[in-house]
Amino acid sequence: MIQALRKLVTFDEFVAKYPDNTGKRYELHDGVIVEMPQPTGDHEEVVGFLAFEITRECIRLNLPYFIPKTALVKPPEGESAYSPDVLILNRPNLVNEPLWKKESTVSQVESIPLVVEVVSSNWRDDYLKKAADYEAVGIPEYWIVDYAALGGRRFIGNPKQPTVSLYTLIDGEYQVSQFQGSDRIISPLFPELSLTAEQIFQAGGYPV
């Protein structure tokens, strides 16, 4: 379970105390500092596979994107900051990010073409809170990779199946497409990406 320290803090207080040398990950959820649990090996294999495949596509297309290790995404309203599992950043726009140089934090849609969250025990955050906040930022593409089918049935169906939910921003609101089994991932950002849902799930050791 996630351990939360329930003293409300501001974003500025959070980044001032944000530990960068302990190996732990923290997020700020509406003023609450949340210590993220140590991920499982399966989770890390899925994250690593996705980061590799997306990086390879960026290199192939000669895009000015990169994946940082621990950068934060700050929604425009409230006191929150998230550390996505995979965050694609548009390097040329980082000069316009006031918090980038000192706090490795981005908040502008021009900087964030894609965010990926790989589902773990805190699946409600990915499907509810983060989806709403990433939509508010205006991030054009958001993937929720639920390789172990942990999410609620209202999100991934009944019976539950491993699912990639791909949220695309259309007229300011997310529209979701879902991929399972041998479905090829249809990404507006990477339309030529040759990747199926089962390839992602199998990276984490989950047969489909």
PDB file of C-alpha atoms in Angstrom:
ATOM      1  CA  MET A   1       0.000   0.000   0.000  1.00  0.00           C
ATOM      2  CA  ILE A   2       1.031   3.611  -0.559  1.00  0.00           C
ATOM      3  CA  GLN A   3       2.224   5.380   2.548  1.00  0.00           C
ATOM      4  CA  ALA A   4       1.028   8.976   2.731  1.00  0.00           C
ATOM      5  CA  LEU A   5       2.263  11.627   5.116  1.00  0.00           C
ATOM      6  CA  ARG A   6      -0.937  13.559   5.775  1.00  0.00           C
ATOM      7  CA  LYS A   7       0.481  17.016   6.457  1.00  0.00           C
ATOM      8  CA  LEU A   8      -0.662  19.330   3.663  1.00  0.00           C
ATOM      9  CA  VAL A   9       2.173  21.100   1.884  1.00  0.00           C
ATOM     10  CA  THR A  10       2.465  23.425  -1.084  1.00  0.00           C
ATOM     11  CA  PHE A  11       4.241  22.513  -4.277  1.00  0.00           C
ATOM     12  CA  ASP A  12       7.126  24.837  -3.368  1.00  0.00           C
ATOM     13  CA  GLU A  13       7.515  23.112  -0.002  1.00  0.00           C
ATOM     14  CA  PHE A  14       7.389  19.743  -1.685  1.00  0.00           C
ATOM     15  CA  VAL A  15      10.161  20.407  -4.193  1.00  0.00           C
ATOM     16  CA  ALA A  16      12.290  22.065  -1.510  1.00  0.00           C
ATOM     17  CA  LYS A  17      12.194  18.822   0.498  1.00  0.00           C
ATOM     18  CA  TYR A  18      11.946  16.396  -2.430  1.00  0.00           C
ATOM     19  CA  PRO A  19      14.663  13.797  -1.808  1.00  0.00           C
ATOM     20  CA  ASP A  20      16.803  13.243  -4.871  1.00  0.00           C
ATOM     21  CA  ASN A  21      19.390  10.878  -3.409  1.00  0.00           C
ATOM     22  CA  THR A  22      17.418   8.295  -1.424  1.00  0.00           C
ATOM     23  CA  GLY A  23      16.279   6.135  -4.314  1.00  0.00           C
ATOM     24  CA  LYS A  24      12.650   6.643  -3.265  1.00  0.00           C
ATOM     25  CA  ARG A  25       9.930   8.242  -5.382  1.00  0.00           C
ATOM     26  CA  TYR A  26       7.430  10.739  -4.074  1.00  0.00           C
ATOM     27  CA  GLU A  27       4.455  12.522  -5.594  1.00  0.00           C
ATOM     28  CA  LEU A  28       2.280  15.345  -4.355  1.00  0.00           C
ATOM     29  CA  HIS A  29      -1.464  14.660  -4.422  1.00  0.00           C
ATOM     30  CA  ASP A  30      -3.539  17.732  -3.513  1.00  0.00           C
ATOM     31  CA  GLY A  31      -1.040  18.834  -0.901  1.00  0.00           C
ATOM     32  CA  VAL A  32      -0.319  15.344   0.450  1.00  0.00           C
ATOM     33  CA  ILE A  33       3.171  13.885   0.014  1.00  0.00           C
ATOM     34  CA  VAL A  34       2.793  10.314  -1.194  1.00  0.00           C
ATOM     35  CA  GLU A  35       5.670   7.842  -1.049  1.00  0.00           C
ATOM     36  CA  MET A  36       5.404   5.529  -4.035  1.00  0.00           C
ATOM     37  CA  PRO A  37       5.920   1.833  -3.277  1.00  0.00           C
ATOM     38  CA  GLN A  38       8.946   0.026  -4.623  1.00  0.00           C
ATOM     39  CA  PRO A  39       7.760  -1.350  -7.988  1.00  0.00           C
ATOM     40  CA  THR A  40       7.754  -5.047  -8.758  1.00  0.00           C
ATOM     41  CA  GLY A  41      10.175  -6.538 -11.238  1.00  0.00           C
ATOM     42  CA  ASP A  42       7.337  -7.151 -13.712  1.00  0.00           C
ATOM     43  CA  HIS A  43       6.349  -3.488 -13.500  1.00  0.00           C
ATOM     44  CA  GLU A  44       9.917  -2.369 -14.189  1.00  0.00           C
ATOM     45  CA  GLU A  45      10.249  -4.719 -17.155  1.00  0.00           C
ATOM     46  CA  VAL A  46       7.116  -3.236 -18.732  1.00  0.00           C
ATOM     47  CA  VAL A  47       8.325   0.322 -18.071  1.00  0.00           C
ATOM     48  CA  GLY A  48      11.763  -0.464 -19.504  1.00  0.00           C
ATOM     49  CA  PHE A  49      10.308  -2.135 -22.584  1.00  0.00           C
ATOM     50  CA  LEU A  50       8.022   0.806 -23.324  1.00  0.00           C
ATOM     51  CA  ALA A  51      10.763   3.372 -22.754  1.00  0.00           C
ATOM     52  CA  PHE A  52      13.042   1.472 -25.135  1.00  0.00           C
ATOM     53  CA  GLU A  53      10.436   1.065 -27.875  1.00  0.00           C
ATOM     54  CA  ILE A  54       9.315   4.695 -27.698  1.00  0.00           C
ATOM     55  CA  THR A  55      12.911   5.955 -27.647  1.00  0.00           C
ATOM     56  CA  ARG A  56      13.715   3.798 -30.660  1.00  0.00           C
ATOM     57  CA  GLU A  57      10.777   5.314 -32.552  1.00  0.00           C
ATOM     58  CA  CYS A  58      11.862   8.838 -31.578  1.00  0.00           C
ATOM     59  CA  ILE A  59      15.352   8.153 -32.900  1.00  0.00           C
ATOM     60  CA  ARG A  60      13.985   6.647 -36.108  1.00  0.00           C
ATOM     61  CA  LEU A  61      11.851   9.738 -36.725  1.00  0.00           C
ATOM     62  CA  ASN A  62      14.578  12.132 -35.561  1.00  0.00           C
ATOM     63  CA  LEU A  63      12.240  13.735 -33.026  1.00  0.00           C
ATOM     64  CA  PRO A  64      13.617  16.146 -30.395  1.00  0.00           C
ATOM     65  CA  TYR A  65      12.175  14.076 -27.541  1.00  0.00           C
ATOM     66  CA  PHE A  66      13.759  12.351 -24.574  1.00  0.00           C
ATOM     67  CA  ILE A  67      12.709  10.442 -21.456  1.00  0.00           C
ATOM     68  CA  PRO A  68      13.915  11.896 -18.132  1.00  0.00           C
ATOM     69  CA  LYS A  69      14.529   9.735 -15.097  1.00  0.00           C
ATOM     70  CA  THR A  70      12.528  11.500 -12.374  1.00  0.00           C
ATOM     71  CA  ALA A  71      11.005  14.710 -13.759  1.00  0.00           C
ATOM     72  CA  LEU A  72       7.698  15.990 -12.382  1.00  0.00           C
ATOM     73  CA  VAL A  73       4.498  17.038 -14.131  1.00  0.00           C
ATOM     74  CA  LYS A  74       2.642  19.845 -12.355  1.00  0.00           C
ATOM     75  CA  PRO A  75      -1.054  20.400 -13.184  1.00  0.00           C
ATOM     76  CA  PRO A  76      -2.123  24.053 -13.517  1.00  0.00           C
ATOM     77  CA  GLU A  77      -4.467  24.046 -10.529  1.00  0.00           C
ATOM     78  CA  GLY A  78      -3.989  22.775  -7.002  1.00  0.00           C
ATOM     79  CA  GLU A  79      -0.951  21.453  -5.181  1.00  0.00           C
ATOM     80  CA  SER A  80      -0.058  18.292  -7.080  1.00  0.00           C
ATOM     81  CA  ALA A  81       2.999  16.949  -8.891  1.00  0.00           C
ATOM     82  CA  TYR A  82       3.375  13.554 -10.540  1.00  0.00           C
ATOM     83  CA  SER A  83       6.349  11.425 -11.546  1.00  0.00           C
ATOM     84  CA  PRO A  84       5.087   9.329 -14.481  1.00  0.00           C
ATOM     85  CA  ASP A  85       6.483   5.900 -15.257  1.00  0.00           C
ATOM     86  CA  VAL A  86       7.362   7.089 -18.768  1.00  0.00           C
ATOM     87  CA  LEU A  87       7.399  10.797 -19.578  1.00  0.00           C
ATOM     88  CA  ILE A  88       8.190  12.028 -23.090  1.00  0.00           C
ATOM     89  CA  LEU A  89       9.552  15.570 -23.117  1.00  0.00           C
ATOM     90  CA  ASN A  90       9.936  17.949 -26.046  1.00  0.00           C
ATOM     91  CA  ARG A  91      13.427  19.330 -25.472  1.00  0.00           C
ATOM     92  CA  PRO A  92      13.071  22.598 -27.482  1.00  0.00           C
ATOM     93  CA  ASN A  93      10.254  23.865 -25.244  1.00  0.00           C
ATOM     94  CA  LEU A  94      12.066  23.336 -21.959  1.00  0.00           C
ATOM     95  CA  VAL A  95      13.574  26.824 -22.208  1.00  0.00           C
ATOM     96  CA  ASN A  96      10.030  28.116 -21.633  1.00  0.00           C
ATOM     97  CA  GLU A  97       9.482  26.033 -18.494  1.00  0.00           C
ATOM     98  CA  PRO A  98      10.158  28.238 -15.445  1.00  0.00           C
ATOM     99  CA  LEU A  99      10.628  25.269 -13.100  1.00  0.00           C
ATOM    100  CA  TRP A 100      12.719  23.054 -15.354  1.00  0.00           C
ATOM    101  CA  LYS A 101      16.300  24.131 -14.655  1.00  0.00           C
ATOM    102  CA  LYS A 102      16.168  24.011 -10.872  1.00  0.00           C
ATOM    103  CA  GLU A 103      13.324  21.606 -10.157  1.00  0.00           C
ATOM    104  CA  SER A 104      13.046  19.388 -13.282  1.00  0.00           C
ATOM    105  CA  THR A 105       9.328  20.155 -13.371  1.00  0.00           C
ATOM    106  CA  VAL A 106       7.171  20.767 -16.436  1.00  0.00           C
ATOM    107  CA  SER A 107       3.680  22.199 -16.674  1.00  0.00           C
ATOM    108  CA  GLN A 108       3.224  23.291 -20.298  1.00  0.00           C
ATOM    109  CA  VAL A 109       1.472  21.135 -22.843  1.00  0.00           C
ATOM    110  CA  GLU A 110       4.095  22.060 -25.448  1.00  0.00           C
ATOM    111  CA  SER A 111       6.658  20.196 -23.352  1.00  0.00           C
ATOM    112  CA  ILE A 112       4.708  16.967 -22.830  1.00  0.00           C
ATOM    113  CA  PRO A 113       3.560  15.072 -25.927  1.00  0.00           C
ATOM    114  CA  LEU A 114       2.993  11.779 -24.087  1.00  0.00           C
ATOM    115  CA  VAL A 115       2.708  10.320 -20.583  1.00  0.00           C
ATOM    116  CA  VAL A 116       2.558   6.614 -19.705  1.00  0.00           C
ATOM    117  CA  GLU A 117       1.479   5.175 -16.364  1.00  0.00           C
ATOM    118  CA  VAL A 118       1.965   1.459 -15.732  1.00  0.00           C
ATOM    119  CA  VAL A 119      -0.701   0.312 -13.296  1.00  0.00           C
ATOM    120  CA  SER A 120       0.212  -0.996  -9.853  1.00  0.00           C
ATOM    121  CA  SER A 121      -1.716  -1.211  -6.586  1.00  0.00           C
ATOM    122  CA  ASN A 122      -2.715   2.469  -6.743  1.00  0.00           C
ATOM    123  CA  TRP A 123      -4.710   1.966  -9.940  1.00  0.00           C
ATOM    124  CA  ARG A 124      -7.440   4.442  -8.948  1.00  0.00           C
ATOM    125  CA  ASP A 125      -4.929   7.286  -9.176  1.00  0.00           C
ATOM    126  CA  ASP A 126      -4.054   6.357 -12.767  1.00  0.00           C
ATOM    127  CA  TYR A 127      -7.641   5.974 -13.999  1.00  0.00           C
ATOM    128  CA  LEU A 128      -9.265   8.800 -12.036  1.00  0.00           C
ATOM    129  CA  LYS A 129      -7.047  11.474 -10.565  1.00  0.00           C
ATOM    130  CA  LYS A 130      -4.146  11.459 -13.001  1.00  0.00           C
ATOM    131  CA  ALA A 131      -6.384  11.144 -16.027  1.00  0.00           C
ATOM    132  CA  ALA A 132      -8.281  14.252 -14.913  1.00  0.00           C
ATOM    133  CA  ASP A 133      -5.132  16.226 -14.130  1.00  0.00           C
ATOM    134  CA  TYR A 134      -3.267  15.235 -17.301  1.00  0.00           C
ATOM    135  CA  GLU A 135      -6.376  16.282 -19.221  1.00  0.00           C
ATOM    136  CA  ALA A 136      -6.305  19.635 -17.399  1.00  0.00           C
ATOM    137  CA  VAL A 137      -2.664  20.139 -18.390  1.00  0.00           C
ATOM    138  CA  GLY A 138      -3.677  19.400 -21.982  1.00  0.00           C
ATOM    139  CA  ILE A 139      -1.310  16.473 -22.530  1.00  0.00           C
ATOM    140  CA  PRO A 140      -2.359  15.187 -25.953  1.00  0.00           C
ATOM    141  CA  GLU A 141      -1.764  11.502 -25.296  1.00  0.00           C
ATOM    142  CA  TYR A 142      -1.919   9.426 -22.089  1.00  0.00           C
ATOM    143  CA  TRP A 143      -1.428   5.665 -21.898  1.00  0.00           C
ATOM    144  CA  ILE A 144      -2.547   3.517 -18.969  1.00  0.00           C
ATOM    145  CA  VAL A 145      -0.852   0.132 -19.234  1.00  0.00           C
ATOM    146  CA  ASP A 146      -2.720  -2.353 -17.025  1.00  0.00           C
ATOM    147  CA  TYR A 147      -0.641  -5.456 -17.748  1.00  0.00           C
ATOM    148  CA  ALA A 148      -1.890  -7.369 -14.666  1.00  0.00           C
ATOM    149  CA  ALA A 149      -5.566  -6.338 -15.039  1.00  0.00           C
ATOM    150  CA  LEU A 150      -5.610  -4.605 -11.656  1.00  0.00           C
ATOM    151  CA  GLY A 151      -8.004  -1.801 -12.574  1.00  0.00           C
ATOM    152  CA  GLY A 152     -11.706  -1.755 -11.842  1.00  0.00           C
ATOM    153  CA  ARG A 153     -14.140  -3.523 -14.143  1.00  0.00           C
ATOM    154  CA  ARG A 154     -15.686  -0.219 -15.175  1.00  0.00           C
ATOM    155  CA  PHE A 155     -12.298   0.652 -16.737  1.00  0.00           C
ATOM    156  CA  ILE A 156     -11.127  -2.637 -18.286  1.00  0.00           C
ATOM    157  CA  GLY A 157     -14.305  -4.693 -18.592  1.00  0.00           C
ATOM    158  CA  ASN A 158     -15.802  -7.795 -17.004  1.00  0.00           C
ATOM    159  CA  PRO A 159     -14.132 -10.250 -16.869  1.00  0.00           C
ATOM    160  CA  LYS A 160     -11.024  -8.156 -16.358  1.00  0.00           C
ATOM    161  CA  GLN A 161      -8.284  -8.481 -18.961  1.00  0.00           C
ATOM    162  CA  PRO A 162      -4.854  -6.902 -19.390  1.00  0.00           C
ATOM    163  CA  THR A 163      -5.577  -3.678 -21.240  1.00  0.00           C
ATOM    164  CA  VAL A 164      -3.808  -0.657 -22.672  1.00  0.00           C
ATOM    165  CA  SER A 165      -6.103   2.366 -22.412  1.00  0.00           C
ATOM    166  CA  LEU A 166      -4.985   5.167 -24.702  1.00  0.00           C
ATOM    167  CA  TYR A 167      -6.465   8.586 -23.944  1.00  0.00           C
ATOM    168  CA  THR A 168      -6.364  11.123 -26.771  1.00  0.00           C
ATOM    169  CA  LEU A 169      -7.200  14.784 -26.181  1.00  0.00           C
ATOM    170  CA  ILE A 170     -10.004  15.894 -28.500  1.00  0.00           C
ATOM    171  CA  ASP A 171     -11.583  19.337 -28.059  1.00  0.00           C
ATOM    172  CA  GLY A 172     -10.098  19.586 -24.579  1.00  0.00           C
ATOM    173  CA  GLU A 173     -11.405  16.222 -23.354  1.00  0.00           C
ATOM    174  CA  TYR A 174      -9.917  12.753 -23.309  1.00  0.00           C
ATOM    175  CA  GLN A 175     -11.412  10.095 -25.552  1.00  0.00           C
ATOM    176  CA  VAL A 176     -10.271   6.561 -24.778  1.00  0.00           C
ATOM    177  CA  SER A 177      -9.368   3.662 -27.066  1.00  0.00           C
ATOM    178  CA  GLN A 178      -8.530   0.279 -25.590  1.00  0.00           C
ATOM    179  CA  PHE A 179      -6.218  -2.464 -26.805  1.00  0.00           C
ATOM    180  CA  GLN A 180      -5.979  -6.092 -25.705  1.00  0.00           C
ATOM    181  CA  GLY A 181      -4.330  -9.272 -26.948  1.00  0.00           C
ATOM    182  CA  SER A 182      -2.998  -8.970 -30.477  1.00  0.00           C
ATOM    183  CA  ASP A 183      -4.463  -5.479 -31.017  1.00  0.00           C
ATOM    184  CA  ARG A 184      -1.909  -3.097 -32.498  1.00  0.00           C
ATOM    185  CA  ILE A 185      -1.493   0.062 -30.451  1.00  0.00           C
ATOM    186  CA  ILE A 186      -2.852   2.997 -32.468  1.00  0.00           C
ATOM    187  CA  SER A 187      -0.983   6.076 -31.273  1.00  0.00           C
ATOM    188  CA  PRO A 188      -1.672   9.493 -32.841  1.00  0.00           C
ATOM    189  CA  LEU A 189       1.803  10.622 -31.757  1.00  0.00           C
ATOM    190  CA  PHE A 190       3.547   7.558 -33.206  1.00  0.00           C
ATOM    191  CA  PRO A 191       1.253   6.339 -36.009  1.00  0.00           C
ATOM    192  CA  GLU A 192       3.898   3.977 -37.431  1.00  0.00           C
ATOM    193  CA  LEU A 193       4.719   2.352 -34.098  1.00  0.00           C
ATOM    194  CA  SER A 194       4.647  -1.417 -34.591  1.00  0.00           C
ATOM    195  CA  LEU A 195       3.651  -2.636 -31.157  1.00  0.00           C
ATOM    196  CA  THR A 196       0.823  -4.835 -29.898  1.00  0.00           C
ATOM    197  CA  ALA A 197      -0.784  -4.981 -26.479  1.00  0.00           C
ATOM    198  CA  GLU A 198       0.425  -8.543 -25.912  1.00  0.00           C
ATOM    199  CA  GLN A 199       4.032  -7.572 -26.655  1.00  0.00           C
ATOM    200  CA  ILE A 200       3.806  -5.037 -23.832  1.00  0.00           C
ATOM    201  CA  PHE A 201       2.184  -7.499 -21.425  1.00  0.00           C
ATOM    202  CA  GLN A 202       4.672 -10.257 -22.231  1.00  0.00           C
ATOM    203  CA  ALA A 203       7.498  -7.878 -21.352  1.00  0.00           C
ATOM    204  CA  GLY A 204       6.225  -8.158 -17.787  1.00  0.00           C
ATOM    205  CA  GLY A 205       5.963 -11.924 -17.951  1.00  0.00           C
ATOM    206  CA  TYR A 206       2.189 -12.003 -18.468  1.00  0.00           C
ATOM    207  CA  PRO A 207       1.002 -14.449 -21.162  1.00  0.00           C
ATOM    208  CA  VAL A 208      -2.057 -13.384 -23.118  1.00  0.00           C
TER     209      VAL A 208
END
